[in-house]
């Protein structure tokens, strides 16, 4: 008879984010977009890096969604010459690249210039379907047909609520008609395409009421039939964001668009104070890194589907506060703390399946005053993982409820505590806490903290090994055996024994008994397991040659399975009988995610 207590049988559960081609979408906007977190690219005249080098950096920071790379990859004058011939070299370098991004390209212009008429047309000419319809349709459909296998969302211009006078822009009624024309042309080329309205401007110094009025005027003119996704920009203080969302949601609902998704394709704050009044008093290196989390998390908690940070590279051509809203420095290209915060955000939040705003502090529409109290956002993932993001500018305490079965929590401050001078190394502040009962209280700070459930096995390791030993897998790892009793740490955990004291628990025992149907001897395995170790899988396997191991009802049967005082006593019988010519082996195999 042979007992094999598996030293290690771990199976790493894959954590999946969308990095490949976009999924198939339908004419009605899907409930889950192809990406949750996006990044606006290089913003006007900043970087000497090649396109490929920039794309590689976007991938390194964990970018999943990309917008405004050039900043306008498919602008009319970007992809077509005045003679009508198309030029896709620059657009292909981004949109057809092998990098695993989802894209939100923006048709027409990205600034105040008149890009709504064909290249070479006099800038004094206003767009109309009768004058430019055929050329507009050719432009739209040529682009869509080229990229529709990969791209399903298309934004119709940018910040149109600031461009209200033809020819450089449209009245609200004119834009409503423009949207309808564009949507019909795009859908003719790709019935699965989704049209995103131009992001409505919400700058720090620009009244959000202007955007509310513009949206209502566009909808009154029938523009709601011309887009599938509502989209706006919000650069105001973070505690105002929930108020703005509620107002936009109410306008859409009142106009019969209760199910229309909402995106925010630009939001950010700078890493320094600007005299041009485009950012709040908390703008700083740490304040920016904190906003990388505060802003998307609040918007996600309210129900926004997709949020883009603006932008990757700070804008050296702009002397205003927008100069420092990028994740890397405009002049040196050195990564800021915000770069690392954004990468962590992608790693921990991208791909969530549901979210809720658990606690709301003082939400105002005042850029100067607000934000006090407790703010908590919960994220749920399809694999059952839960994470929380919480903060409090006035250091209040949050109580997380519903923690039944949770043994411990890991806390990570999302703003790096230290950044090296070259920007290549960031240090984080992290801690852990045990959970008793179904709730936990956490004292918060202005910088958000990421709260994750710690597996019970991790809590067990922390209880038995020093901080130094926890970094040494030869002592605290799954397969290590620090007390040299032949039982690996993972097995010790399953058995409820002490990994520092040899033979400290009840050892499994093997015997024989007579089968109920054949009256022949069979191996029987008796185990006493820690009933609380629900984060692992304990499996009894049998073999006749120590090579092929089998389990399940066809190979073993449960004789008894009882639990008392948190000890689970399990008795398993091998279904294959012993005889004088054969050998049988039985073992315990323990795995964890």
XYZ file of C-alpha atoms in Angstrom:
593
model
C 0.000 0.000 0.000
C 1.214 3.446 -0.833
C 0.220 6.929 0.269
C 1.187 9.881 -1.943
C 0.454 13.291 -0.495
C 0.903 15.469 -3.550
C 3.603 18.086 -2.995
C 2.004 20.393 -5.536
C -0.856 20.162 -7.939
C -1.702 23.780 -8.592
C -3.716 25.034 -11.502
C -3.415 28.735 -12.221
C -6.762 30.251 -13.003
C -6.463 32.513 -16.073
C -7.481 36.181 -15.598
C -8.888 37.230 -19.018
C -9.135 40.872 -20.429
C -10.032 41.736 -23.906
C -6.808 42.075 -25.903
C -7.738 40.584 -29.228
C -10.014 41.447 -32.100
C -13.328 43.032 -31.149
C -16.201 40.617 -30.566
C -19.159 40.442 -32.900
C -21.550 43.285 -32.061
C -25.155 43.798 -33.032
C -27.305 46.596 -34.333
C -28.567 47.273 -30.815
C -25.707 48.431 -28.577
C -24.469 45.458 -26.519
C -24.796 45.405 -22.745
C -21.038 44.941 -22.398
C -18.696 47.104 -24.528
C -15.473 45.719 -26.030
C -13.424 47.582 -23.412
C -14.134 49.402 -20.168
C -11.020 51.541 -19.809
C -9.658 53.602 -22.678
C -6.799 56.013 -23.243
C -6.553 58.996 -25.544
C -3.264 58.984 -27.417
C -0.633 61.595 -28.098
C -2.304 64.994 -27.950
C -0.986 67.562 -30.445
C 2.696 67.987 -31.082
C 4.461 66.205 -28.258
C 6.444 63.105 -29.017
C 9.328 62.262 -31.324
C 8.594 58.552 -30.939
C 7.503 56.545 -33.950
C 3.978 55.205 -34.212
C 5.150 51.695 -33.403
C 7.082 52.870 -30.347
C 4.039 54.731 -29.064
C 1.742 51.747 -29.606
C 4.198 49.551 -27.740
C 4.031 51.941 -24.779
C 0.228 51.865 -24.837
C 0.375 48.090 -24.684
C 2.906 48.198 -21.857
C 0.663 50.385 -19.721
C -2.133 47.852 -20.191
C -4.203 49.928 -22.576
C -7.251 48.076 -23.931
C -9.200 50.874 -25.624
C -7.543 53.624 -27.711
C -8.900 56.920 -29.060
C -7.392 60.032 -30.705
C -4.019 58.621 -31.558
C -2.893 61.310 -34.021
C -5.213 62.785 -32.564
C -7.604 61.948 -35.390
C -6.810 58.772 -37.273
C -9.721 58.825 -39.729
C -10.349 62.562 -40.066
C -11.498 63.439 -43.560
C -8.333 65.337 -44.453
C -6.234 62.601 -42.803
C -7.407 59.792 -45.097
C -8.308 61.584 -48.337
C -6.454 63.904 -50.703
C -8.170 66.945 -52.264
C -8.288 65.008 -55.557
C -10.542 62.386 -53.946
C -7.970 59.603 -53.690
C -7.644 57.912 -50.290
C -4.460 57.603 -48.226
C -4.470 55.062 -45.421
C -0.771 54.702 -44.564
C -0.998 56.562 -41.247
C -4.409 55.159 -40.283
C -3.329 51.593 -41.109
C -0.259 51.953 -38.910
C -2.619 52.270 -35.943
C -5.981 50.755 -36.800
C -4.636 47.757 -38.693
C -1.705 47.099 -36.368
C -1.217 43.794 -34.600
C -1.432 45.451 -31.195
C -4.329 44.166 -29.083
C -6.413 47.315 -28.761
C -10.034 48.138 -29.272
C -10.503 51.509 -30.961
C -12.901 54.420 -30.986
C -11.986 56.354 -34.165
C -13.370 59.884 -34.631
C -14.735 60.921 -38.021
C -14.199 64.472 -39.316
C -12.281 66.971 -37.211
C -10.908 66.958 -33.703
C -10.562 70.719 -33.250
C -12.133 73.983 -34.386
C -11.093 73.588 -38.034
C -13.730 72.829 -40.664
C -13.305 69.151 -41.496
C -16.944 68.459 -42.349
C -16.616 69.066 -46.072
C -14.308 67.277 -48.536
C -10.575 68.097 -48.459
C -9.791 71.022 -50.768
C -13.224 72.574 -50.294
C -13.258 76.224 -49.243
C -13.435 76.566 -45.458
C -16.306 79.032 -45.829
C -18.594 76.295 -47.153
C -21.066 74.741 -44.722
C -21.960 71.061 -44.942
C -25.281 70.003 -46.409
C -26.519 66.689 -47.707
C -27.507 68.228 -51.019
C -24.043 69.707 -51.595
C -21.769 67.049 -50.125
C -23.885 63.965 -49.448
C -22.340 61.746 -52.117
C -18.782 62.620 -51.113
C -19.610 62.226 -47.412
C -21.076 58.780 -47.973
C -18.023 57.721 -49.974
C -15.730 58.942 -47.188
C -17.634 57.211 -44.399
C -18.205 53.920 -46.171
C -14.665 53.658 -47.538
C -13.299 53.954 -43.996
C -15.881 51.652 -42.416
C -15.439 48.966 -45.061
C -11.677 49.053 -44.573
C -11.794 48.513 -40.794
C -15.197 47.024 -39.977
C -13.809 43.572 -39.231
C -12.033 45.080 -36.226
C -13.888 48.289 -35.375
C -17.576 48.568 -34.476
C -17.807 51.947 -32.715
C -17.458 55.246 -34.602
C -17.554 58.727 -33.064
C -19.135 61.507 -35.146
C -16.829 64.524 -34.691
C -15.713 65.996 -31.363
C -17.181 68.456 -28.813
C -19.814 69.756 -31.192
C -21.559 71.746 -28.469
C -18.708 74.293 -28.806
C -18.924 74.434 -32.625
C -22.404 75.775 -33.188
C -21.885 78.131 -36.105
C -21.556 76.881 -39.704
C -19.323 76.342 -41.562
C -16.969 75.234 -38.766
C -19.786 73.578 -36.868
C -23.527 72.963 -36.690
C -26.516 74.245 -34.875
C -28.101 71.605 -32.633
C -30.754 70.922 -35.269
C -28.092 70.810 -37.969
C -26.042 68.315 -35.982
C -29.141 66.157 -35.429
C -29.604 65.942 -39.208
C -25.861 65.336 -39.643
C -25.977 62.455 -37.136
C -28.885 60.801 -38.951
C -27.120 61.094 -42.300
C -23.909 59.645 -40.902
C -25.613 56.770 -39.096
C -27.520 55.727 -42.194
C -24.374 55.783 -44.324
C -22.313 53.880 -41.741
C -25.008 51.262 -41.145
C -25.320 50.686 -44.886
C -21.656 49.670 -44.879
C -21.839 47.730 -41.601
C -25.230 46.895 -40.033
C -23.443 46.014 -36.786
C -21.737 49.401 -36.438
C -22.446 51.594 -33.412
C -22.523 55.389 -33.748
C -21.193 57.396 -30.804
C -22.259 61.029 -30.490
C -19.441 63.589 -30.353
C -18.253 63.942 -26.763
C -19.979 66.957 -25.209
C -17.523 69.372 -23.629
C -17.326 69.632 -19.841
C -14.155 71.579 -19.089
C -13.291 72.923 -15.658
C -14.021 76.479 -16.697
C -16.908 75.681 -19.064
C -20.503 75.502 -17.721
C -21.876 71.966 -17.877
C -25.311 73.541 -18.309
C -24.276 74.385 -21.889
C -23.839 70.693 -22.622
C -27.187 69.816 -21.018
C -28.956 72.396 -23.202
C -27.131 71.248 -26.335
C -28.094 67.618 -25.754
C -31.736 68.504 -25.199
C -31.793 70.648 -28.338
C -30.250 67.829 -30.434
C -32.816 65.346 -29.076
C -35.702 67.764 -29.622
C -34.598 68.034 -33.255
C -34.806 64.231 -33.630
C -31.110 63.506 -33.206
C -31.727 60.594 -30.809
C -32.297 58.342 -33.803
C -28.860 59.254 -35.128
C -26.644 57.658 -32.467
C -26.403 54.485 -30.388
C -24.118 55.650 -27.554
C -24.246 58.946 -25.673
C -20.830 60.400 -24.904
C -19.498 63.382 -22.975
C -16.289 64.833 -21.515
C -15.816 65.827 -17.881
C -12.727 67.616 -16.563
C -14.328 69.128 -13.482
C -13.452 68.223 -9.863
C -13.959 64.525 -9.174
C -16.750 64.983 -6.604
C -18.947 66.662 -9.249
C -18.921 63.714 -11.665
C -21.874 61.821 -10.194
C -24.058 64.947 -10.355
C -23.245 65.471 -14.032
C -23.983 61.855 -14.891
C -27.368 62.040 -13.175
C -28.314 65.103 -15.207
C -27.339 63.539 -18.544
C -29.093 60.284 -17.636
C -32.251 62.185 -16.748
C -32.253 64.033 -20.094
C -31.842 60.794 -22.032
C -34.536 59.047 -19.984
C -36.991 61.906 -20.437
C -36.521 61.620 -24.192
C -37.240 57.885 -24.301
C -33.601 56.730 -24.348
C -33.624 54.878 -21.017
C -31.478 51.993 -22.287
C -28.934 54.065 -24.208
C -25.370 53.409 -22.971
C -23.255 56.317 -21.743
C -19.523 56.699 -22.370
C -17.086 59.339 -21.163
C -14.407 59.584 -23.862
C -12.353 62.252 -22.061
C -11.723 62.852 -18.381
C -8.557 63.759 -16.481
C -6.786 66.150 -14.168
C -3.312 67.626 -14.401
C -0.190 66.974 -12.353
C 0.254 70.693 -11.596
C -1.798 73.828 -10.971
C -2.375 76.002 -14.018
C -3.048 79.739 -14.115
C -5.523 79.166 -16.960
C -8.140 77.769 -14.566
C -8.656 74.411 -16.254
C -7.942 72.278 -13.204
C -8.812 72.315 -9.489
C -6.671 73.203 -6.500
C -5.868 69.546 -5.777
C -4.030 69.188 -9.110
C -0.620 67.689 -8.278
C 1.437 64.607 -9.079
C -0.330 62.585 -6.375
C -3.701 64.222 -7.020
C -3.527 63.250 -10.679
C -2.585 59.644 -9.872
C -5.490 59.460 -7.407
C -7.880 60.802 -10.069
C -6.795 58.041 -12.447
C -8.844 55.844 -10.085
C -11.391 58.211 -8.559
C -12.829 59.416 -11.847
C -13.362 56.099 -13.697
C -14.506 54.308 -10.541
C -17.177 56.907 -9.780
C -18.367 56.907 -13.376
C -18.434 53.113 -13.545
C -20.302 53.053 -10.248
C -22.984 55.315 -11.712
C -23.367 53.145 -14.791
C -21.006 54.588 -17.414
C -19.899 51.778 -19.717
C -16.513 53.051 -20.915
C -14.157 55.764 -19.635
C -11.115 57.193 -21.455
C -8.305 59.011 -19.657
C -7.029 62.059 -21.561
C -4.276 61.462 -22.377
C -1.168 59.260 -22.571
C 1.402 61.910 -23.442
C 1.247 65.399 -21.926
C 0.768 68.191 -24.440
C 3.912 70.293 -24.808
C 2.205 72.513 -27.398
C -0.457 73.708 -24.965
C 0.565 76.193 -22.233
C -2.673 75.608 -20.281
C -3.346 72.997 -17.621
C -3.984 70.416 -20.329
C -0.200 70.480 -20.776
C 0.181 68.154 -17.784
C -2.785 65.806 -18.023
C -0.797 63.015 -19.663
C 0.599 59.947 -17.949
C 4.138 60.843 -19.031
C 5.960 64.149 -18.898
C 5.613 66.382 -21.954
C 9.284 67.296 -22.205
C 11.229 64.319 -20.880
C 8.818 61.481 -21.573
C 9.424 60.207 -18.024
C 6.547 58.246 -16.540
C 4.571 59.922 -13.808
C 2.949 58.242 -10.821
C -0.264 58.403 -12.856
C 1.274 56.013 -15.413
C 1.624 53.304 -12.771
C -1.801 54.058 -11.308
C -3.332 53.658 -14.777
C -1.558 50.354 -15.356
C -2.824 49.067 -12.004
C -6.333 50.230 -12.911
C -6.197 48.164 -16.095
C -4.901 45.142 -14.226
C -7.503 45.241 -11.471
C -10.649 46.823 -12.948
C -10.750 46.202 -16.719
C -13.235 43.485 -17.648
C -15.563 43.773 -14.642
C -19.059 42.374 -15.130
C -20.963 44.519 -12.618
C -20.320 47.454 -10.340
C -22.116 49.469 -7.699
C -21.575 52.739 -5.886
C -21.710 51.417 -2.316
C -21.128 54.693 -0.487
C -21.336 58.298 -1.689
C -19.779 61.232 0.124
C -20.579 64.891 -0.452
C -21.386 65.151 -4.158
C -21.793 68.721 -5.372
C -21.695 70.677 -8.600
C -19.166 73.061 -7.070
C -15.603 72.686 -8.332
C -14.177 74.177 -5.134
C -16.192 72.584 -2.328
C -17.193 68.947 -2.003
C -15.927 65.400 -1.681
C -15.987 64.892 2.091
C -17.221 61.597 3.480
C -16.826 57.985 2.438
C -16.698 56.883 -1.198
C -16.772 53.160 -1.967
C -17.176 51.452 -5.350
C -17.512 47.678 -5.645
C -16.508 45.692 -8.730
C -17.676 42.151 -9.447
C -16.136 39.847 -12.029
C -17.505 36.859 -13.902
C -15.195 34.451 -12.055
C -16.663 35.469 -8.689
C -13.860 37.884 -7.766
C -14.851 41.004 -5.820
C -12.813 44.181 -5.402
C -13.548 47.509 -3.766
C -12.045 50.971 -4.264
C -12.524 53.380 -1.353
C -11.330 56.805 -0.211
C -12.226 59.640 2.134
C -10.648 63.125 1.937
C -11.445 63.690 5.623
C -10.183 60.268 6.758
C -13.468 58.654 7.707
C -14.000 54.932 8.224
C -15.748 52.665 5.743
C -17.476 49.446 6.750
C -17.533 46.710 4.118
C -20.432 44.309 4.614
C -21.255 40.941 3.079
C -17.863 39.372 3.845
C -19.171 36.022 5.072
C -16.554 33.390 4.285
C -13.813 35.974 3.708
C -10.741 35.421 5.871
C -8.681 38.454 4.985
C -8.347 41.566 2.873
C -5.362 43.040 1.041
C -5.162 46.840 0.843
C -3.078 48.681 -1.766
C -2.885 52.468 -2.015
C -3.320 53.106 -5.744
C -0.954 56.106 -5.781
C 2.672 54.914 -5.690
C 4.409 56.006 -2.492
C 7.775 56.415 -4.229
C 8.739 56.956 -7.865
C 12.346 56.717 -8.989
C 13.877 59.781 -10.660
C 13.981 58.020 -14.022
C 10.332 57.002 -13.700
C 11.108 53.319 -14.237
C 10.411 52.045 -10.726
C 7.371 52.613 -8.523
C 6.881 51.494 -4.923
C 3.446 50.807 -3.482
C 2.124 50.909 0.068
C 0.203 47.761 0.915
C -1.107 45.989 3.994
C -3.474 43.211 4.978
C -6.109 42.630 7.602
C -7.992 39.619 8.907
C -11.774 39.512 8.818
C -13.923 38.299 11.693
C -17.607 37.927 10.966
C -19.225 39.350 7.870
C -17.849 42.909 7.864
C -14.642 44.915 8.151
C -13.929 48.548 9.043
C -11.185 50.440 7.222
C -9.932 53.958 7.951
C -9.520 55.726 4.632
C -7.416 58.572 3.228
C -7.693 60.974 0.302
C -5.805 58.575 -1.978
C -8.007 55.633 -2.965
C -7.193 52.187 -1.652
C -7.795 49.022 -3.636
C -9.315 46.333 -1.433
C -9.087 42.699 -2.491
C -10.176 39.464 -0.886
C -7.178 37.511 0.337
C -7.468 33.727 -0.098
C -7.716 31.891 3.208
C -4.509 30.045 2.359
C -2.691 33.391 2.138
C -4.013 34.364 5.562
C -2.811 30.986 6.857
C 0.648 31.630 5.396
C 0.785 35.060 7.026
C -0.088 33.497 10.377
C 2.708 30.911 10.193
C 5.570 32.721 8.468
C 7.444 35.972 9.026
C 7.392 38.869 6.554
C 10.819 37.803 5.314
C 9.785 34.144 5.019
C 6.691 35.098 3.026
C 8.980 36.364 0.258
C 10.921 33.079 0.230
C 8.996 30.333 -1.590
C 11.461 27.712 -0.330
C 10.045 28.320 3.153
C 6.463 29.534 2.727
C 5.598 28.336 -0.795
C 3.065 25.673 -1.688
C 5.624 22.896 -2.076
C 7.965 23.863 0.770
C 8.275 21.610 3.847
C 9.881 23.753 6.589
C 9.314 21.176 9.374
C 10.676 18.300 7.233
C 7.803 15.954 8.045
C 7.178 15.014 4.413
C 4.083 17.203 4.133
C 4.193 20.245 1.861
C 2.667 23.489 3.115
C -0.418 23.141 0.928
C -1.041 19.656 2.334
C -0.494 20.936 5.884
C -3.100 23.616 5.192
C -5.617 21.089 3.907
C -5.082 18.869 6.975
C -5.241 21.771 9.426
C -1.758 21.057 10.759
C 1.112 23.371 11.693
C 3.768 23.675 8.945
C 6.419 24.541 11.578
C 5.762 21.513 13.831
C 6.334 18.017 12.472
C 3.368 15.629 12.697
C 1.272 18.288 14.405
C -2.041 17.167 12.952
C -3.962 13.994 12.435
C -2.156 11.999 9.739
C -4.185 10.335 6.993
C -4.476 6.581 7.413
C -4.797 3.761 4.908
C -6.318 0.382 5.576
C -8.429 -2.247 3.874
C -11.971 -3.411 4.193
C -14.182 -5.831 2.340
C -16.233 -4.493 -0.521
C -19.988 -4.556 0.000
C -20.656 -6.380 -3.271
C -17.594 -8.538 -3.942
C -16.365 -9.405 -0.421
C -12.808 -8.637 -1.592
C -10.292 -6.365 0.131
C -10.220 -2.724 -1.011
C -8.018 0.189 0.006
C -9.760 2.608 2.317
C -8.424 6.118 2.991
C -9.334 8.151 6.109
C -8.621 11.884 6.198
C -9.275 14.641 8.674
C -9.423 17.954 6.789
C -9.824 21.585 7.795
C -13.485 22.240 6.966
C -12.807 25.954 6.638
C -10.302 25.517 3.808
C -12.879 26.127 1.107
C -10.451 27.951 -1.185
C -8.707 24.704 -2.121
C -9.812 21.464 -3.732
C -8.940 18.207 -1.976
C -9.249 15.173 -4.222
C -8.556 11.496 -3.526
C -7.045 9.627 -6.475
C -6.210 5.955 -7.069
C -3.692 4.227 -9.335
C -2.395 0.792 -10.195
C 1.022 1.898 -11.464
C 1.854 5.301 -9.905
C 1.663 6.787 -13.415
C -2.015 7.076 -14.254
C -4.180 8.490 -11.473
C -7.975 8.363 -11.485
C -10.738 9.823 -9.368
C -14.478 10.299 -9.403
C -17.444 8.047 -8.825
C -16.220 5.456 -11.311
C -13.013 4.895 -9.347
C -13.672 5.796 -5.704
C -16.677 5.892 -3.424
C -17.424 7.905 -0.307
C -17.915 5.692 2.712
C -18.626 8.605 5.038
C -18.252 12.380 5.087
C -18.942 14.156 8.390
C -18.004 17.520 9.891
C -17.702 18.376 13.573
C -15.907 21.284 15.292
C -14.593 22.503 11.906
C -12.977 19.111 11.194
C -14.172 17.223 8.148
C -13.633 13.476 8.428
C -13.657 11.848 5.021
C -13.480 8.097 4.384
C -12.929 7.028 0.765
C -12.818 3.500 -0.669
C -10.987 2.417 -3.832
C -13.513 0.646 -6.067
C -10.867 -1.681 -7.525
C -10.218 -4.678 -5.298
C -6.794 -5.862 -4.164
C -5.593 -9.324 -5.061
C -2.344 -11.316 -4.748
C -0.968 -10.218 -8.125
C -1.870 -6.498 -8.352
C -0.860 -3.355 -6.502
C -3.090 -0.361 -5.662
C -2.114 3.126 -4.583
C -4.155 5.971 -3.140
C -3.239 9.618 -2.578
C -4.551 13.058 -1.619
C -4.204 15.730 -4.297
C -4.656 19.375 -3.235
C -5.032 22.245 -5.689
C -5.864 25.922 -5.355
C -6.454 28.764 -7.818
